[in-house]
PDB file of C-alpha atoms and ligand atoms in Angstrom:
ATOM      1  CA  UNK E   1      -0.161  -0.065  -0.026  1.00  0.00           C
ATOM      2  CA  UNK E   2       1.330   3.512  -0.843  1.00  0.00           C
ATOM      3  CA  UNK E   3       0.451   6.266   1.506  1.00  0.00           C
ATOM      4  CA  UNK E   4       1.099   9.868   0.650  1.00  0.00           C
ATOM      5  CA  UNK E   5       0.941  12.923   2.901  1.00  0.00           C
ATOM      6  CA  UNK E   6      -0.816  15.993   1.528  1.00  0.00           C
ATOM      7  CA  UNK E   7       2.261  17.696   1.401  1.00  0.00           C
ATOM      8  CA  UNK E   8       3.944  15.349  -1.141  1.00  0.00           C
ATOM      9  CA  UNK E   9       4.814  16.309  -4.625  1.00  0.00           C
ATOM     10  CA  UNK E  10       1.822  16.079  -6.994  1.00  0.00           C
ATOM     11  CA  UNK E  11       3.076  13.160  -8.970  1.00  0.00           C
ATOM     12  CA  UNK E  12       3.557  11.067  -5.695  1.00  0.00           C
ATOM     13  CA  UNK E  13       0.122  11.866  -4.194  1.00  0.00           C
ATOM     14  CA  UNK E  14      -1.470  10.871  -7.804  1.00  0.00           C
ATOM     15  CA  UNK E  15       0.090   7.369  -7.604  1.00  0.00           C
ATOM     16  CA  UNK E  16      -0.706   6.848  -4.038  1.00  0.00           C
ATOM     17  CA  UNK E  17      -3.325   4.328  -2.761  1.00  0.00           C
ATOM     18  CA  UNK E  18      -4.350   6.979   0.321  1.00  0.00           C
ATOM     19  CA  UNK E  19      -3.691  10.743   0.583  1.00  0.00           C
ATOM     20  CA  UNK E  20      -4.269  12.418   3.679  1.00  0.00           C
ATOM     21  CA  UNK E  21      -3.172  13.981   6.891  1.00  0.00           C
ATOM     22  CA  UNK E  22      -1.308  12.448   9.864  1.00  0.00           C
ATOM     23  CA  UNK E  23      -4.403  11.151  11.300  1.00  0.00           C
ATOM     24  CA  UNK E  24      -5.849   9.962   8.314  1.00  0.00           C
ATOM     25  CA  UNK E  25      -2.563   8.094   7.608  1.00  0.00           C
ATOM     26  CA  UNK E  26      -2.254   6.710  10.811  1.00  0.00           C
ATOM     27  CA  UNK E  27      -5.620   5.027  10.440  1.00  0.00           C
ATOM     28  CA  UNK E  28      -4.823   3.716   7.097  1.00  0.00           C
ATOM     29  CA  UNK E  29      -1.866   2.067   8.359  1.00  0.00           C
ATOM     30  CA  UNK E  30      -3.937   0.528  11.441  1.00  0.00           C
ATOM     31  CA  UNK E  31      -6.503  -0.968   8.865  1.00  0.00           C
ATOM     32  CA  UNK E  32      -4.452  -1.866   5.938  1.00  0.00           C
ATOM     33  CA  UNK E  33      -4.120  -5.579   5.071  1.00  0.00           C
ATOM     34  CA  UNK E  34      -1.091  -5.182   2.937  1.00  0.00           C
ATOM     35  CA  UNK E  35       1.984  -6.874   3.842  1.00  0.00           C
ATOM     36  CA  UNK E  36       4.414  -3.690   3.019  1.00  0.00           C
ATOM     37  CA  UNK E  37       3.338  -0.089   3.308  1.00  0.00           C
ATOM     38  CA  UNK E  38       5.507   2.524   1.345  1.00  0.00           C
ATOM     39  CA  UNK E  39       5.203   5.665   3.421  1.00  0.00           C
ATOM     40  CA  UNK E  40       5.430   8.805   1.239  1.00  0.00           C
ATOM     41  CA  UNK E  41       5.868  11.339   4.017  1.00  0.00           C
ATOM     42  CA  UNK E  42       8.654  12.112   6.797  1.00  0.00           C
ATOM     43  CA  UNK E  43      10.420   9.682   8.854  1.00  0.00           C
ATOM     44  CA  UNK E  44       8.268  10.239  12.325  1.00  0.00           C
ATOM     45  CA  UNK E  45       4.986   9.236   9.984  1.00  0.00           C
ATOM     46  CA  UNK E  46       6.565   6.100   8.774  1.00  0.00           C
ATOM     47  CA  UNK E  47       7.854   5.540  12.252  1.00  0.00           C
ATOM     48  CA  UNK E  48       4.239   5.693  13.690  1.00  0.00           C
ATOM     49  CA  UNK E  49       2.596   3.188  10.731  1.00  0.00           C
ATOM     50  CA  UNK E  50       5.287   0.908  11.987  1.00  0.00           C
ATOM     51  CA  UNK E  51       4.569   1.054  15.674  1.00  0.00           C
ATOM     52  CA  UNK E  52       0.756   0.741  14.697  1.00  0.00           C
ATOM     53  CA  UNK E  53       1.169  -2.338  12.780  1.00  0.00           C
ATOM     54  CA  UNK E  54       4.492  -4.146  13.748  1.00  0.00           C
ATOM     55  CA  UNK E  55       3.938  -7.126  11.629  1.00  0.00           C
ATOM     56  CA  UNK E  56       4.102  -4.867   8.624  1.00  0.00           C
ATOM     57  CA  UNK E  57       7.108  -3.995   6.360  1.00  0.00           C
ATOM     58  CA  UNK E  58       7.052  -0.163   6.333  1.00  0.00           C
ATOM     59  CA  UNK E  59       9.461   1.449   3.615  1.00  0.00           C
ATOM     60  CA  UNK E  60      10.333   5.205   3.373  1.00  0.00           C
ATOM     61  CA  UNK E  61      11.625   6.023  -0.085  1.00  0.00           C
ATOM     62  CA  UNK E  62      14.393   8.485   1.466  1.00  0.00           C
ATOM     63  CA  UNK E  63      15.636   7.945   4.858  1.00  0.00           C
ATOM     64  CA  UNK E  64      16.526  11.658   4.827  1.00  0.00           C
ATOM     65  CA  UNK E  65      13.133  12.696   5.013  1.00  0.00           C
ATOM     66  CA  UNK E  66      13.215  14.261   8.670  1.00  0.00           C
ATOM     67  CA  UNK E  67      11.016  16.991  10.443  1.00  0.00           C
ATOM     68  CA  UNK E  68      12.533  20.000  11.716  1.00  0.00           C
ATOM     69  CA  UNK E  69       9.779  20.285  14.486  1.00  0.00           C
ATOM     70  CA  UNK E  70      10.143  16.856  15.621  1.00  0.00           C
ATOM     71  CA  UNK E  71      14.156  17.529  15.884  1.00  0.00           C
ATOM     72  CA  UNK E  72      13.390  20.017  18.479  1.00  0.00           C
ATOM     73  CA  UNK E  73      12.889  17.518  21.314  1.00  0.00           C
ATOM     74  CA  UNK E  74      14.398  14.199  22.161  1.00  0.00           C
ATOM     75  CA  UNK E  75      13.694  11.536  24.810  1.00  0.00           C
ATOM     76  CA  UNK E  76      16.381  12.901  27.337  1.00  0.00           C
ATOM     77  CA  UNK E  77      14.998  16.584  26.954  1.00  0.00           C
ATOM     78  CA  UNK E  78      11.555  15.113  27.468  1.00  0.00           C
ATOM     79  CA  UNK E  79      12.614  13.127  30.613  1.00  0.00           C
ATOM     80  CA  UNK E  80      14.196  16.400  32.022  1.00  0.00           C
ATOM     81  CA  UNK E  81      10.901  18.250  31.479  1.00  0.00           C
ATOM     82  CA  UNK E  82       9.010  15.788  33.038  1.00  0.00           C
ATOM     83  CA  UNK E  83      11.180  15.708  36.165  1.00  0.00           C
ATOM     84  CA  UNK E  84      10.536  19.314  36.584  1.00  0.00           C
ATOM     85  CA  UNK E  85       6.737  18.817  36.443  1.00  0.00           C
ATOM     86  CA  UNK E  86       5.965  15.298  38.468  1.00  0.00           C
ATOM     87  CA  UNK E  87       2.574  14.075  37.819  1.00  0.00           C
ATOM     88  CA  UNK E  88       1.825  16.124  34.810  1.00  0.00           C
ATOM     89  CA  UNK E  89       0.183  14.420  31.933  1.00  0.00           C
ATOM     90  CA  UNK E  90       2.283  14.642  28.602  1.00  0.00           C
ATOM     91  CA  UNK E  91       0.568  15.187  25.486  1.00  0.00           C
ATOM     92  CA  UNK E  92       2.286  15.111  22.196  1.00  0.00           C
ATOM     93  CA  UNK E  93       1.670  16.240  18.725  1.00  0.00           C
ATOM     94  CA  UNK E  94       2.521  13.463  16.465  1.00  0.00           C
ATOM     95  CA  UNK E  95       5.558  14.915  14.779  1.00  0.00           C
ATOM     96  CA  UNK E  96       8.027  13.741  17.170  1.00  0.00           C
ATOM     97  CA  UNK E  97      10.372  10.497  17.060  1.00  0.00           C
ATOM     98  CA  UNK E  98       9.486   7.202  18.364  1.00  0.00           C
ATOM     99  CA  UNK E  99      11.801   7.957  21.279  1.00  0.00           C
ATOM    100  CA  UNK E 100       9.481  10.822  22.459  1.00  0.00           C
ATOM    101  CA  UNK E 101       6.331   8.813  21.748  1.00  0.00           C
ATOM    102  CA  UNK E 102       7.486   6.124  24.316  1.00  0.00           C
ATOM    103  CA  UNK E 103       7.693   8.728  26.911  1.00  0.00           C
ATOM    104  CA  UNK E 104       4.194  10.611  26.761  1.00  0.00           C
ATOM    105  CA  UNK E 105       0.699   9.619  28.004  1.00  0.00           C
ATOM    106  CA  UNK E 106      -1.181  10.888  24.760  1.00  0.00           C
ATOM    107  CA  UNK E 107      -0.478  11.505  21.181  1.00  0.00           C
ATOM    108  CA  UNK E 108      -2.622  13.784  18.904  1.00  0.00           C
ATOM    109  CA  UNK E 109      -2.414  15.314  15.528  1.00  0.00           C
ATOM    110  CA  UNK E 110      -3.767  19.003  14.018  1.00  0.00           C
ATOM    111  CA  UNK E 111      -7.276  17.446  13.854  1.00  0.00           C
ATOM    112  CA  UNK E 112      -7.897  16.038  17.129  1.00  0.00           C
ATOM    113  CA  UNK E 113      -5.663  17.859  19.401  1.00  0.00           C
ATOM    114  CA  UNK E 114      -8.439  19.701  21.026  1.00  0.00           C
ATOM    115  CA  UNK E 115     -10.429  16.547  21.684  1.00  0.00           C
ATOM    116  CA  UNK E 116      -7.494  14.720  23.067  1.00  0.00           C
ATOM    117  CA  UNK E 117      -6.670  17.559  25.700  1.00  0.00           C
ATOM    118  CA  UNK E 118     -10.538  17.895  26.470  1.00  0.00           C
ATOM    119  CA  UNK E 119     -10.564  14.324  27.393  1.00  0.00           C
ATOM    120  CA  UNK E 120      -7.813  14.869  30.261  1.00  0.00           C
ATOM    121  CA  UNK E 121      -9.407  15.261  33.912  1.00  0.00           C
ATOM    122  CA  UNK E 122      -9.444  19.036  34.529  1.00  0.00           C
ATOM    123  CA  UNK E 123      -7.399  18.662  37.627  1.00  0.00           C
ATOM    124  CA  UNK E 124      -4.175  17.090  35.747  1.00  0.00           C
ATOM    125  CA  UNK E 125      -1.347  19.673  34.691  1.00  0.00           C
ATOM    126  CA  UNK E 126      -0.310  19.386  30.974  1.00  0.00           C
ATOM    127  CA  UNK E 127       2.738  19.349  29.139  1.00  0.00           C
ATOM    128  CA  UNK E 128       2.107  19.976  25.442  1.00  0.00           C
ATOM    129  CA  UNK E 129       4.952  19.402  22.725  1.00  0.00           C
ATOM    130  CA  UNK E 130       6.855  20.210  20.701  1.00  0.00           C
ATOM    131  CA  UNK E 131       4.305  22.981  18.609  1.00  0.00           C
ATOM    132  CA  UNK E 132       4.274  26.331  20.318  1.00  0.00           C
ATOM    133  CA  UNK E 133       1.550  27.492  17.862  1.00  0.00           C
ATOM    134  CA  UNK E 134      -0.549  24.454  17.843  1.00  0.00           C
ATOM    135  CA  UNK E 135      -0.102  24.289  21.711  1.00  0.00           C
ATOM    136  CA  UNK E 136      -1.193  28.093  21.958  1.00  0.00           C
ATOM    137  CA  UNK E 137      -4.127  27.136  19.985  1.00  0.00           C
ATOM    138  CA  UNK E 138      -5.502  24.225  21.818  1.00  0.00           C
ATOM    139  CA  UNK E 139      -4.901  26.017  24.965  1.00  0.00           C
ATOM    140  CA  UNK E 140      -7.083  28.804  23.823  1.00  0.00           C
ATOM    141  CA  UNK E 141      -9.819  26.596  22.741  1.00  0.00           C
ATOM    142  CA  UNK E 142      -9.805  24.015  25.591  1.00  0.00           C
ATOM    143  CA  UNK E 143      -9.341  26.770  28.323  1.00  0.00           C
ATOM    144  CA  UNK E 144      -6.678  24.361  29.924  1.00  0.00           C
ATOM    145  CA  UNK E 145      -3.589  25.902  31.329  1.00  0.00           C
ATOM    146  CA  UNK E 146      -0.673  23.818  29.891  1.00  0.00           C
ATOM    147  CA  UNK E 147       3.031  24.242  29.819  1.00  0.00           C
ATOM    148  CA  UNK E 148       4.158  24.465  26.179  1.00  0.00           C
ATOM    149  CA  UNK E 149       7.190  23.451  24.431  1.00  0.00           C
ATOM    150  CA  UNK E 150       8.891  26.118  22.306  1.00  0.00           C
ATOM    151  CA  UNK E 151       9.560  24.048  19.209  1.00  0.00           C
ATOM    152  CA  UNK E 152       8.275  25.276  15.651  1.00  0.00           C
ATOM    153  CA  UNK E 153       8.095  23.928  11.966  1.00  0.00           C
ATOM    154  CA  UNK E 154      10.503  25.904   9.969  1.00  0.00           C
ATOM    155  CA  UNK E 155       8.061  26.169   7.226  1.00  0.00           C
ATOM    156  CA  UNK E 156       4.970  26.884   8.681  1.00  0.00           C
ATOM    157  CA  UNK E 157       6.071  29.466  11.477  1.00  0.00           C
ATOM    158  CA  UNK E 158       7.337  31.521   8.507  1.00  0.00           C
ATOM    159  CA  UNK E 159       3.674  32.548   7.614  1.00  0.00           C
ATOM    160  CA  UNK E 160       3.920  35.449   9.962  1.00  0.00           C
ATOM    161  CA  UNK E 161       0.998  38.074  10.710  1.00  0.00           C
ATOM    162  CA  UNK E 162       2.862  40.580   8.362  1.00  0.00           C
ATOM    163  CA  UNK E 163       2.875  38.429   5.538  1.00  0.00           C
ATOM    164  CA  UNK E 164      -0.954  37.220   5.959  1.00  0.00           C
ATOM    165  CA  UNK E 165      -2.043  40.724   6.397  1.00  0.00           C
ATOM    166  CA  UNK E 166      -0.567  41.815   3.044  1.00  0.00           C
ATOM    167  CA  UNK E 167      -2.327  38.576   1.578  1.00  0.00           C
ATOM    168  CA  UNK E 168      -5.565  39.020   3.227  1.00  0.00           C
ATOM    169  CA  UNK E 169      -5.592  42.882   2.212  1.00  0.00           C
ATOM    170  CA  UNK E 170      -5.059  42.188  -1.585  1.00  0.00           C
ATOM    171  CA  UNK E 171      -7.608  38.944  -1.442  1.00  0.00           C
ATOM    172  CA  UNK E 172     -10.658  40.426   0.696  1.00  0.00           C
ATOM    173  CA  UNK E 173     -12.954  37.846  -1.194  1.00  0.00           C
ATOM    174  CA  UNK E 174     -10.973  34.621  -0.067  1.00  0.00           C
ATOM    175  CA  UNK E 175     -11.765  32.286   2.622  1.00  0.00           C
ATOM    176  CA  UNK E 176      -8.728  32.080   4.562  1.00  0.00           C
ATOM    177  CA  UNK E 177      -7.510  28.464   5.818  1.00  0.00           C
ATOM    178  CA  UNK E 178      -4.952  28.361   8.658  1.00  0.00           C
ATOM    179  CA  UNK E 179      -3.100  25.003   9.781  1.00  0.00           C
ATOM    180  CA  UNK E 180      -2.424  25.403  13.601  1.00  0.00           C
ATOM    181  CA  UNK E 181       1.186  25.014  13.359  1.00  0.00           C
ATOM    182  CA  UNK E 182       1.396  28.609  11.591  1.00  0.00           C
ATOM    183  CA  UNK E 183       2.897  31.501  12.894  1.00  0.00           C
ATOM    184  CA  UNK E 184      -0.172  33.502  12.226  1.00  0.00           C
ATOM    185  CA  UNK E 185      -2.371  31.270  14.296  1.00  0.00           C
ATOM    186  CA  UNK E 186      -1.785  33.059  17.617  1.00  0.00           C
ATOM    187  CA  UNK E 187      -2.907  36.373  15.637  1.00  0.00           C
ATOM    188  CA  UNK E 188      -5.947  34.928  14.668  1.00  0.00           C
ATOM    189  CA  UNK E 189      -6.734  33.922  18.202  1.00  0.00           C
ATOM    190  CA  UNK E 190      -6.002  37.409  19.345  1.00  0.00           C
ATOM    191  CA  UNK E 191      -8.406  39.031  17.137  1.00  0.00           C
ATOM    192  CA  UNK E 192     -11.023  36.700  17.302  1.00  0.00           C
ATOM    193  CA  UNK E 193     -10.870  36.888  21.025  1.00  0.00           C
ATOM    194  CA  UNK E 194     -11.224  40.515  20.544  1.00  0.00           C
ATOM    195  CA  UNK E 195     -14.209  39.552  18.574  1.00  0.00           C
ATOM    196  CA  UNK E 196     -13.068  42.231  15.618  1.00  0.00           C
ATOM    197  CA  UNK E 197     -12.083  39.384  13.101  1.00  0.00           C
ATOM    198  CA  UNK E 198     -14.401  37.807  10.504  1.00  0.00           C
ATOM    199  CA  UNK E 199     -14.476  34.657  11.674  1.00  0.00           C
ATOM    200  CA  UNK E 200     -16.810  33.595   9.118  1.00  0.00           C
ATOM    201  CA  UNK E 201     -14.267  33.644   6.521  1.00  0.00           C
ATOM    202  CA  UNK E 202     -11.501  31.871   8.565  1.00  0.00           C
ATOM    203  CA  UNK E 203     -10.889  28.422   9.578  1.00  0.00           C
ATOM    204  CA  UNK E 204      -8.049  26.801  11.829  1.00  0.00           C
ATOM    205  CA  UNK E 205      -7.796  23.245  10.088  1.00  0.00           C
ATOM    206  CA  UNK E 206      -5.563  20.201   9.607  1.00  0.00           C
ATOM    207  CA  UNK E 207      -4.643  19.392   5.974  1.00  0.00           C
ATOM    208  CA  UNK E 208      -7.256  17.065   5.652  1.00  0.00           C
ATOM    209  CA  UNK E 209      -9.551  19.567   7.104  1.00  0.00           C
ATOM    210  CA  UNK E 210      -8.692  21.978   4.496  1.00  0.00           C
ATOM    211  CA  UNK E 211      -9.344  19.640   1.500  1.00  0.00           C
ATOM    212  CA  UNK E 212     -12.761  18.658   2.958  1.00  0.00           C
ATOM    213  CA  UNK E 213     -13.668  22.457   3.632  1.00  0.00           C
ATOM    214  CA  UNK E 214     -12.758  23.627  -0.046  1.00  0.00           C
ATOM    215  CA  UNK E 215     -14.725  20.871  -1.071  1.00  0.00           C
ATOM    216  CA  UNK E 216     -17.965  21.663   0.971  1.00  0.00           C
ATOM    217  CA  UNK E 217     -17.780  25.469   0.716  1.00  0.00           C
ATOM    218  CA  UNK E 218     -19.332  27.670  -1.806  1.00  0.00           C
ATOM    219  CA  UNK E 219     -16.595  30.313  -1.736  1.00  0.00           C
ATOM    220  CA  UNK E 220     -14.864  30.847  -4.945  1.00  0.00           C
ATOM    221  CA  UNK E 221     -11.516  31.620  -3.694  1.00  0.00           C
ATOM    222  CA  UNK E 222      -9.131  30.687  -0.633  1.00  0.00           C
ATOM    223  CA  UNK E 223      -5.988  31.597   0.809  1.00  0.00           C
ATOM    224  CA  UNK E 224      -4.128  28.500   2.608  1.00  0.00           C
ATOM    225  CA  UNK E 225      -1.480  29.333   5.263  1.00  0.00           C
ATOM    226  CA  UNK E 226       0.475  26.031   5.283  1.00  0.00           C
ATOM    227  CA  UNK E 227       3.013  23.960   3.279  1.00  0.00           C
ATOM    228  CA  UNK E 228       2.032  24.313  -0.661  1.00  0.00           C
ATOM    229  CA  UNK E 229       1.682  20.713  -1.291  1.00  0.00           C
ATOM    230  CA  UNK E 230      -1.638  21.053  -0.207  1.00  0.00           C
ATOM    231  CA  UNK E 231      -2.846  23.046  -3.164  1.00  0.00           C
ATOM    232  CA  UNK E 232      -2.737  20.212  -5.479  1.00  0.00           C
ATOM    233  CA  UNK E 233      -5.353  18.291  -4.143  1.00  0.00           C
ATOM    234  CA  UNK E 234      -7.440  21.291  -3.524  1.00  0.00           C
ATOM    235  CA  UNK E 235      -7.151  22.385  -6.981  1.00  0.00           C
ATOM    236  CA  UNK E 236      -7.692  18.789  -8.558  1.00  0.00           C
ATOM    237  CA  UNK E 237     -10.934  18.040  -6.835  1.00  0.00           C
ATOM    238  CA  UNK E 238     -12.226  21.697  -7.274  1.00  0.00           C
ATOM    239  CA  UNK E 239     -10.935  22.818 -10.718  1.00  0.00           C
ATOM    240  CA  UNK E 240     -13.469  25.809 -10.821  1.00  0.00           C
ATOM    241  CA  UNK E 241     -12.208  27.258  -7.665  1.00  0.00           C
ATOM    242  CA  UNK E 242      -9.296  29.464  -6.916  1.00  0.00           C
ATOM    243  CA  UNK E 243      -6.667  28.441  -4.297  1.00  0.00           C
ATOM    244  CA  UNK E 244      -3.496  30.648  -3.443  1.00  0.00           C
ATOM    245  CA  UNK E 245      -0.937  29.815  -1.017  1.00  0.00           C
ATOM    246  CA  UNK E 246      -0.440  32.816   1.699  1.00  0.00           C
ATOM    247  CA  UNK E 247       3.453  32.099   1.376  1.00  0.00           C
ATOM    248  CA  UNK E 248       4.728  30.698  -2.220  1.00  0.00           C
ATOM    249  CA  UNK E 249       8.058  29.698  -0.423  1.00  0.00           C
ATOM    250  CA  UNK E 250       6.430  27.500   2.327  1.00  0.00           C
ATOM    251  CA  UNK E 251       7.706  24.459   1.326  1.00  0.00           C
ATOM    252  CA  UNK E 252       9.033  21.565   3.259  1.00  0.00           C
ATOM    253  CA  UNK E 253      12.292  20.205   1.745  1.00  0.00           C
ATOM    254  CA  UNK E 254      12.118  17.126   3.708  1.00  0.00           C
ATOM    255  CA  UNK E 255       8.654  16.188   2.316  1.00  0.00           C
ATOM    256  CA  UNK E 256       9.895  17.053  -1.177  1.00  0.00           C
ATOM    257  CA  UNK E 257      12.788  14.526  -0.802  1.00  0.00           C
ATOM    258  CA  UNK E 258      10.356  11.672  -1.880  1.00  0.00           C
ATOM    259  CA  UNK E 259      10.280  11.484  -5.786  1.00  0.00           C
ATOM    260  CA  UNK E 260       8.673   9.082  -8.162  1.00  0.00           C
ATOM    261  CA  UNK E 261      12.056   7.651  -8.746  1.00  0.00           C
ATOM    262  CA  UNK E 262      12.597   7.156  -5.297  1.00  0.00           C
ATOM    263  CA  UNK E 263       9.189   5.629  -4.611  1.00  0.00           C
ATOM    264  CA  UNK E 264       9.744   2.907  -7.653  1.00  0.00           C
ATOM    265  CA  UNK E 265      13.134   1.840  -6.179  1.00  0.00           C
ATOM    266  CA  UNK E 266      11.669   1.369  -2.674  1.00  0.00           C
ATOM    267  CA  UNK E 267       8.890  -0.897  -4.287  1.00  0.00           C
ATOM    268  CA  UNK E 268      11.578  -2.630  -6.450  1.00  0.00           C
ATOM    269  CA  UNK E 269      14.191  -3.033  -3.767  1.00  0.00           C
ATOM    270  CA  UNK E 270      12.289  -3.009  -0.640  1.00  0.00           C
ATOM    271  CA  UNK E 271      14.168   0.069   0.892  1.00  0.00           C
ATOM    272  CA  UNK E 272      14.459   1.707   3.378  1.00  0.00           C
ATOM    273  CA  UNK E 273      12.890  -0.274   6.022  1.00  0.00           C
ATOM    274  CA  UNK E 274      11.786   1.854   9.044  1.00  0.00           C
ATOM    275  CA  UNK E 275      11.753  -0.203  12.255  1.00  0.00           C
ATOM    276  CA  UNK E 276      11.428   0.817  15.766  1.00  0.00           C
ATOM    277  CA  UNK E 277      13.016  -1.268  18.667  1.00  0.00           C
ATOM    278  CA  UNK E 278      10.345  -3.393  20.343  1.00  0.00           C
ATOM    279  CA  UNK E 279      10.328  -1.742  23.800  1.00  0.00           C
ATOM    280  CA  UNK E 280      10.017   1.749  22.443  1.00  0.00           C
ATOM    281  CA  UNK E 281       7.360   0.667  20.254  1.00  0.00           C
ATOM    282  CA  UNK E 282       5.367  -1.095  22.700  1.00  0.00           C
ATOM    283  CA  UNK E 283       5.707   1.991  24.889  1.00  0.00           C
ATOM    284  CA  UNK E 284       4.727   4.394  22.105  1.00  0.00           C
ATOM    285  CA  UNK E 285       1.637   2.309  21.146  1.00  0.00           C
ATOM    286  CA  UNK E 286      -0.102   2.933  24.038  1.00  0.00           C
ATOM    287  CA  UNK E 287      -0.491   6.541  23.455  1.00  0.00           C
ATOM    288  CA  UNK E 288      -0.974   5.988  19.850  1.00  0.00           C
ATOM    289  CA  UNK E 289      -3.664   3.621  20.421  1.00  0.00           C
ATOM    290  CA  UNK E 290      -5.363   5.846  22.817  1.00  0.00           C
ATOM    291  CA  UNK E 291      -5.634   8.536  20.262  1.00  0.00           C
ATOM    292  CA  UNK E 292      -7.094   6.227  17.530  1.00  0.00           C
ATOM    293  CA  UNK E 293      -9.800   5.142  19.896  1.00  0.00           C
ATOM    294  CA  UNK E 294     -10.752   8.757  20.529  1.00  0.00           C
ATOM    295  CA  UNK E 295     -10.661   9.616  16.749  1.00  0.00           C
TER     296      UNK E 295
HETATM  297  P1  13P M 301      -1.512  17.420   9.413  1.00  0.00           P
HETATM  298  O1  13P M 301      -1.748  16.186  10.162  1.00  0.00           O
HETATM  299  O2  13P M 301      -2.462  18.486   9.307  1.00  0.00           O
HETATM  300  O3  13P M 301      -1.492  16.958   7.938  1.00  0.00           O
HETATM  301  O4  13P M 301      -0.424  18.076   9.656  1.00  0.00           O
HETATM  302  C1  13P M 301       1.145  17.298   9.397  1.00  0.00           C
HETATM  303  C2  13P M 301       2.284  18.228   9.509  1.00  0.00           C
HETATM  304  O5  13P M 301       3.356  17.679   9.764  1.00  0.00           O
HETATM  305  C3  13P M 301       2.259  19.623   9.247  1.00  0.00           C
HETATM  306  O6  13P M 301       3.483  20.077   9.272  1.00  0.00           O
END
């Protein structure tokens, strides 16, 4: 089975059996009966698939496809943070290594982070990692006080309020779709909180949420604040609508390392296998299963 994240290059998305966001891809990996999964995405996504389906062979076409956000925290840093907050519940975004996943209580993706945090008893302290913008968004939406790890995605954080304002001014008629990892999400929360932001036209969504919204909305024009790979599916599924990026260069070089040639090689030579040590996988699986059950 070939899985592709929404940020992959168009030609890879087009040959995949399933294209989706982190949650959808985890669910697809969990339910497939295929013996081999070729994961067209970044390394932590393939690791997650391997943890969920330990009896399957999970391949990534390029082992160099990492994630700058996942790289902001490792097991040692997390253990030190936990020692400073004994008894706290650790909620981690899926963009983390297996080693970090093994140290936490809950895992979440951009599409269910609010739901996951809301499921935690109100009297428990929460440590949220590793994305500061997603953390700020979840904190505001749930009203929970949380300690937030100061990590960010190099591509998404660059969609700053200044850039967004210019694009919004030039496209007043467009619906504005923001990924919660974006630097502009805190500005949205600030203005929304003051009540002077046009919330009818703005949505904070996961990548799959954006695709679904574009399909269902009547609007003719959309501005997307996220990695530009998302535009391919939106345009393909809605040829009569206009989709523009907030930032043309919001491109994740790691996602773009996967090419058609590398996917073909992966299938032909069964490379590169992603396998998580069993002890780490067993501990990480608990938190991922909890999320899949909630979703
Ligand atoms: P989604 O789960 O919304 O696709 O986001 C994944 C991701 O890594 C964004 O940088």
